[in-house]
Short mmCIF file of C-alpha atoms and ligand atoms in Angstrom, two decimals:
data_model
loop_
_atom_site.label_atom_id
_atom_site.label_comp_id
_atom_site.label_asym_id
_atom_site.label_seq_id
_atom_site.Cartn_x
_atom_site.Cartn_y
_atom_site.Cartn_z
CA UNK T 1 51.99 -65.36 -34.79
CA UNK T 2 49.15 -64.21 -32.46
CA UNK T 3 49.96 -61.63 -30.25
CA UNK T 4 48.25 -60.83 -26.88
CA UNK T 5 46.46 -57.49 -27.17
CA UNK T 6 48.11 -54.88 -25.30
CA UNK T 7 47.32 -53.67 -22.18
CA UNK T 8 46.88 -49.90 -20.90
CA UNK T 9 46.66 -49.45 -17.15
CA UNK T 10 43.99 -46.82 -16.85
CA UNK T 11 44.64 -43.75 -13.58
CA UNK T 12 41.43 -41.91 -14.51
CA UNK T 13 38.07 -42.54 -16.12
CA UNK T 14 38.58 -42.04 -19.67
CA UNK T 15 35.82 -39.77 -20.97
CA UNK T 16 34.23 -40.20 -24.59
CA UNK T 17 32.98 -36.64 -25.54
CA UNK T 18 29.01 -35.91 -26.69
CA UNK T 19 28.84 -37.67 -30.60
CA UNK T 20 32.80 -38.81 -30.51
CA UNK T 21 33.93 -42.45 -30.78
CA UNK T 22 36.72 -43.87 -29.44
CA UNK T 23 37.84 -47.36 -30.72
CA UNK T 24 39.99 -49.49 -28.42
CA UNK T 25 41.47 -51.31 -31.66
CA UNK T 26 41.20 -54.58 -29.35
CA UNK T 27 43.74 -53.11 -26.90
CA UNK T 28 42.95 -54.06 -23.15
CA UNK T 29 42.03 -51.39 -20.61
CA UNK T 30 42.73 -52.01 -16.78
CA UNK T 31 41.84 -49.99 -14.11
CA UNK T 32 44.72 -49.05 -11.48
CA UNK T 33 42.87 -49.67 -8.55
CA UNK T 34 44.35 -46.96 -6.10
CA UNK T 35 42.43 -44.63 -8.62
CA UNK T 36 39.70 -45.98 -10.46
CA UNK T 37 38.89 -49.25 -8.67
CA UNK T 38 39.63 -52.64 -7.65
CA UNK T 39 36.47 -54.28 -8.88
CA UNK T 40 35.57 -55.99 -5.95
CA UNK T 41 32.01 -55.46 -5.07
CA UNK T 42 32.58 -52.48 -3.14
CA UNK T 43 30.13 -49.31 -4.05
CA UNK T 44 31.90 -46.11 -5.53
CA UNK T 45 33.95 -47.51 -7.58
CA UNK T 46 35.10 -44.92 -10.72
CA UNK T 47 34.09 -45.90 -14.66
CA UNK T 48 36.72 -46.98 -16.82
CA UNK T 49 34.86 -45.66 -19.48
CA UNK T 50 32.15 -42.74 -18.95
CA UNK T 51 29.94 -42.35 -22.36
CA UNK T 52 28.60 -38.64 -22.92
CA UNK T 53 25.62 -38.47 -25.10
CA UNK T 54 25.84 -40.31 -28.46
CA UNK T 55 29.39 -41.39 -27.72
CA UNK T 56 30.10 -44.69 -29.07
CA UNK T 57 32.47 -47.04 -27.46
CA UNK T 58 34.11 -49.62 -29.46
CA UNK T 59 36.58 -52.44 -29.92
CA UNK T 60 37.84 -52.27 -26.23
CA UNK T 61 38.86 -55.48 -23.75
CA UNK T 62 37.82 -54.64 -20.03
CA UNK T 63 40.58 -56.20 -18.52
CA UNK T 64 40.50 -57.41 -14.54
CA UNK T 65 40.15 -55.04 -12.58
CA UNK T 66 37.38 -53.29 -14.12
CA UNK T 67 36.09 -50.70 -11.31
CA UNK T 68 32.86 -49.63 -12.42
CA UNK T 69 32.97 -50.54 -16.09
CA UNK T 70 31.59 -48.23 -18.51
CA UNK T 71 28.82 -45.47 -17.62
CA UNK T 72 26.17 -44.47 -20.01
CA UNK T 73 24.92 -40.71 -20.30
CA UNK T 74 22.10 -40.45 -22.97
CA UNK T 75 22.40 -42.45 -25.55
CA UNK T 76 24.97 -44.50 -26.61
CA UNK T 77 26.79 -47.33 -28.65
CA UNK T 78 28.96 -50.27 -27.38
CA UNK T 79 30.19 -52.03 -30.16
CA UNK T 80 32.87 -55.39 -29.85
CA UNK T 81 33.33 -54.82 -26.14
CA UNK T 82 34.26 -57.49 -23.96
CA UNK T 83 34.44 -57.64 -20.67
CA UNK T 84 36.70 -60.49 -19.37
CA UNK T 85 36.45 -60.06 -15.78
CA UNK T 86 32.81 -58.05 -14.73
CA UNK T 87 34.08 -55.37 -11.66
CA UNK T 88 31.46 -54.33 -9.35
CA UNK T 89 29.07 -54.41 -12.77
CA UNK T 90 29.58 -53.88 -16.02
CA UNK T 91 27.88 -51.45 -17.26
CA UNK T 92 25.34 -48.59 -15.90
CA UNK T 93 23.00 -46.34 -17.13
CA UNK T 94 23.38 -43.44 -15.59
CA UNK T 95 20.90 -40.85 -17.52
CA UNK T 96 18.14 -41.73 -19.72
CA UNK T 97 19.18 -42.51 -23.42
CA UNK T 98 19.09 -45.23 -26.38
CA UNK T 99 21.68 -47.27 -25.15
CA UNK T 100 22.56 -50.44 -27.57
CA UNK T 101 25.29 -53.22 -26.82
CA UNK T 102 26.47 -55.04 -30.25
CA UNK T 103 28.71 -57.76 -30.18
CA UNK T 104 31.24 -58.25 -27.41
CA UNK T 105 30.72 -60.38 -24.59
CA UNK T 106 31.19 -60.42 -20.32
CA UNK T 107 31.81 -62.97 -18.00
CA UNK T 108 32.78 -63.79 -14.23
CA UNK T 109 30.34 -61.12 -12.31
CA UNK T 110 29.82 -61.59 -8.86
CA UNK T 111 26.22 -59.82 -8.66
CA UNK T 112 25.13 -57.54 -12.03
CA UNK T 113 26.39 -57.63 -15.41
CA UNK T 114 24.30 -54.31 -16.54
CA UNK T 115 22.65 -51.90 -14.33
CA UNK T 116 19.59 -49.07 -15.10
CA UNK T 117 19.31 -46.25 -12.87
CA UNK T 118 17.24 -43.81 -15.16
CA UNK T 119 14.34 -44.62 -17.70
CA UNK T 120 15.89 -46.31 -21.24
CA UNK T 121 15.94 -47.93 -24.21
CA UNK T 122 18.38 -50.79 -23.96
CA UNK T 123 19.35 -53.20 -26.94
CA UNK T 124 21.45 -55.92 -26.40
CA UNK T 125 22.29 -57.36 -29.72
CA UNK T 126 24.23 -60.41 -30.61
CA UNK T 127 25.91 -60.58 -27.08
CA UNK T 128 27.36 -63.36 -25.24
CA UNK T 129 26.52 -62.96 -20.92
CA UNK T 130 27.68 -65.71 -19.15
CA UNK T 131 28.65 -66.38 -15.35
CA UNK T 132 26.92 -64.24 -13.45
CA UNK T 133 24.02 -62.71 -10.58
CA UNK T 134 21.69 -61.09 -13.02
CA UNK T 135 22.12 -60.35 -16.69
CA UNK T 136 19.87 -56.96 -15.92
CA UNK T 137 18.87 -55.00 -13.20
CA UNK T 138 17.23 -52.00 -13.03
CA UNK T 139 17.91 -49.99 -10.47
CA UNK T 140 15.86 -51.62 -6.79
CA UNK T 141 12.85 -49.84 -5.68
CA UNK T 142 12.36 -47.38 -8.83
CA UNK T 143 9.17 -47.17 -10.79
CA UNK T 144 10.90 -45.83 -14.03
CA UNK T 145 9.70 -47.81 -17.51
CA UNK T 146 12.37 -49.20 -18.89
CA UNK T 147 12.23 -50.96 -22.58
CA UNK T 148 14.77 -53.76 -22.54
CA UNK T 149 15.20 -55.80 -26.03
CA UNK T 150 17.36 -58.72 -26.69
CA UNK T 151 18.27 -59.80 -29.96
CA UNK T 152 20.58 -62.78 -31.28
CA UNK T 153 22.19 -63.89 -27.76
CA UNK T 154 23.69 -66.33 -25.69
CA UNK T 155 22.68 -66.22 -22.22
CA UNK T 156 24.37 -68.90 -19.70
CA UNK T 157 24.63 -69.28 -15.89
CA UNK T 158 22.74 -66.36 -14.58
CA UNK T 159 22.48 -67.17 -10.93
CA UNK T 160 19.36 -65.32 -10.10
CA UNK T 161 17.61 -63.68 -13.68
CA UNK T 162 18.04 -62.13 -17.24
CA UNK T 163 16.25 -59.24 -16.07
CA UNK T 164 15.48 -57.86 -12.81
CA UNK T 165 13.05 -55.03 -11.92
CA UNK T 166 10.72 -53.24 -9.28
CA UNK T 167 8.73 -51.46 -11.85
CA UNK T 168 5.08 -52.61 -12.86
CA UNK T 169 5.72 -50.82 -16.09
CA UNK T 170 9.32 -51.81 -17.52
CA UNK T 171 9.07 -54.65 -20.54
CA UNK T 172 11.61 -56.63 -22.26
CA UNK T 173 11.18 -58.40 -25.67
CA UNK T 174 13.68 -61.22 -26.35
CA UNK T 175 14.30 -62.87 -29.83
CA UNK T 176 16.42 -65.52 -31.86
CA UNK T 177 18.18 -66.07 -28.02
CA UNK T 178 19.61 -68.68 -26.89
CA UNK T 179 19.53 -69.58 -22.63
CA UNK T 180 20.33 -71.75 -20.26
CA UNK T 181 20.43 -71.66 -16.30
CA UNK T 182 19.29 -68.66 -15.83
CA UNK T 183 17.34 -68.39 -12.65
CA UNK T 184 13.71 -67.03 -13.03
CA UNK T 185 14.59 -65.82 -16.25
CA UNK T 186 12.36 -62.69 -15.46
CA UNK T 187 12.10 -61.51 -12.16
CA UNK T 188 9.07 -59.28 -11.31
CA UNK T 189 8.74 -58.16 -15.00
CA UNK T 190 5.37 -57.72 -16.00
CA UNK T 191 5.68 -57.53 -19.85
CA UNK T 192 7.65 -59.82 -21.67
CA UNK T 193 7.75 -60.57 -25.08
CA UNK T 194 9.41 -63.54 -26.67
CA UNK T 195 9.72 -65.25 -29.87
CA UNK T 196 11.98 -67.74 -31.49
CA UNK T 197 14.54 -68.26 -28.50
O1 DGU V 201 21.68 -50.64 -2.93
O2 DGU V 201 22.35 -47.88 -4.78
O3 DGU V 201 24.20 -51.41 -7.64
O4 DGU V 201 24.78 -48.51 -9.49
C1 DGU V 201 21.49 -49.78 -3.76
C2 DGU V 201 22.59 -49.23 -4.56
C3 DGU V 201 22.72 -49.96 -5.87
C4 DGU V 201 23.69 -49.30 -6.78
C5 DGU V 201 23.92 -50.10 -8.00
C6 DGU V 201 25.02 -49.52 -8.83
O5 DGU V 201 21.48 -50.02 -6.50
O6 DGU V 201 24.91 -49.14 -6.14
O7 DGU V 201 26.11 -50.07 -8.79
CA1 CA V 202 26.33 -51.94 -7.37
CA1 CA V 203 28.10 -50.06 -9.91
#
């Protein structure tokens, strides 16, 4: 018998401490929407999930609705995450860090599946995006570099680009990836690196 994962309705942002991990153990997190957010594309929505520095996030179901998704600060891990229903986006980096995405995939966003609002690494490892704006967008108008890599992926029905960016400096290096309908692909990046996709 295969049961449907649980799901826990979540009032307020849920908060992974500096270095801790928390591990969903494949349980579904929703967010109440009086509290957190309806995930509509209204701006201000709350996290579900806010990531202090070298936090690691894994094992988790974003259920619908999914506010603001998960919010990086510094570096961070998101490991078997899946994202069933994007909110307003599905994940953003909010301070600089190392931020890597293994395994897990998201779906269904109406505009951005990740956004970068502060200078990064960002890995994106054996990921599944599908069904949405833009894959990537760093944050419009900012100059910041920003080093995206993309590594063993399936990328399908991006409406307007993998990877979206104002900055002459930002690069993105994508490898053993497979794409389809996907817009420009890269729009306005100036470095890109690709092999074997
Ligand atoms: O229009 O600030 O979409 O973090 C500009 C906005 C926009 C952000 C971003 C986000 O860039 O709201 O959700
Ligand atoms: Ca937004
Ligand atoms: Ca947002």
């Amino acid at each position: 018998e295969v049961k449907p994962p649980e799901t826990i309705t979540v009032n307020a942002t849920i908060v992974v401490p500096a270095g801790e991990t928390f591990d969903g153990k494949g349980k579904r997190y929703v967010a109440n929407p009086d509290t957190v957010g309806d995930g509509s594309q209204a701006e201000g929505q709350k996290a579900v999930f806010r990531l202090e520095d070298g936090a690691t996030l894994k094992n988790v179901i974003l259920g619908a609705p999914a506010a603001d998704g998960v919010h990086t600060y510094g570096d961070a891990l998101i490991q078997n995450v899946v994202w069933e229903d994007i909110g307003e986006d599905a994940m953003t980096i909010k301070e600089s860090g190392h931020v890597v995405i293994k395994g897990g995939f998201a779906q269904h966003g109406s505009d951005k599946m990740f956004q970068i609002n502060a200078p990064s690494q960002f890995d994106i490892i054996n990921f599944t995006a599908r069904d949405a704006g833009k894959m990537i967008r760093q944050l419009g108008g900012s100059t910041f570099k920003t080093s995206v890599y993309i590594e063993g992926s399936v990328i399908t029905n991006m409406n307007e680009a993998i990877f979206r960016t104002d900055s002459s400096t930002s690069e993105v290096k994508m490898v053993d990836t497979r794409y389809s309908d996907v817009g420009r692909k890269w729009y306005n990046v100036k470095n890109v690196t690709e092999s074997n996709n």
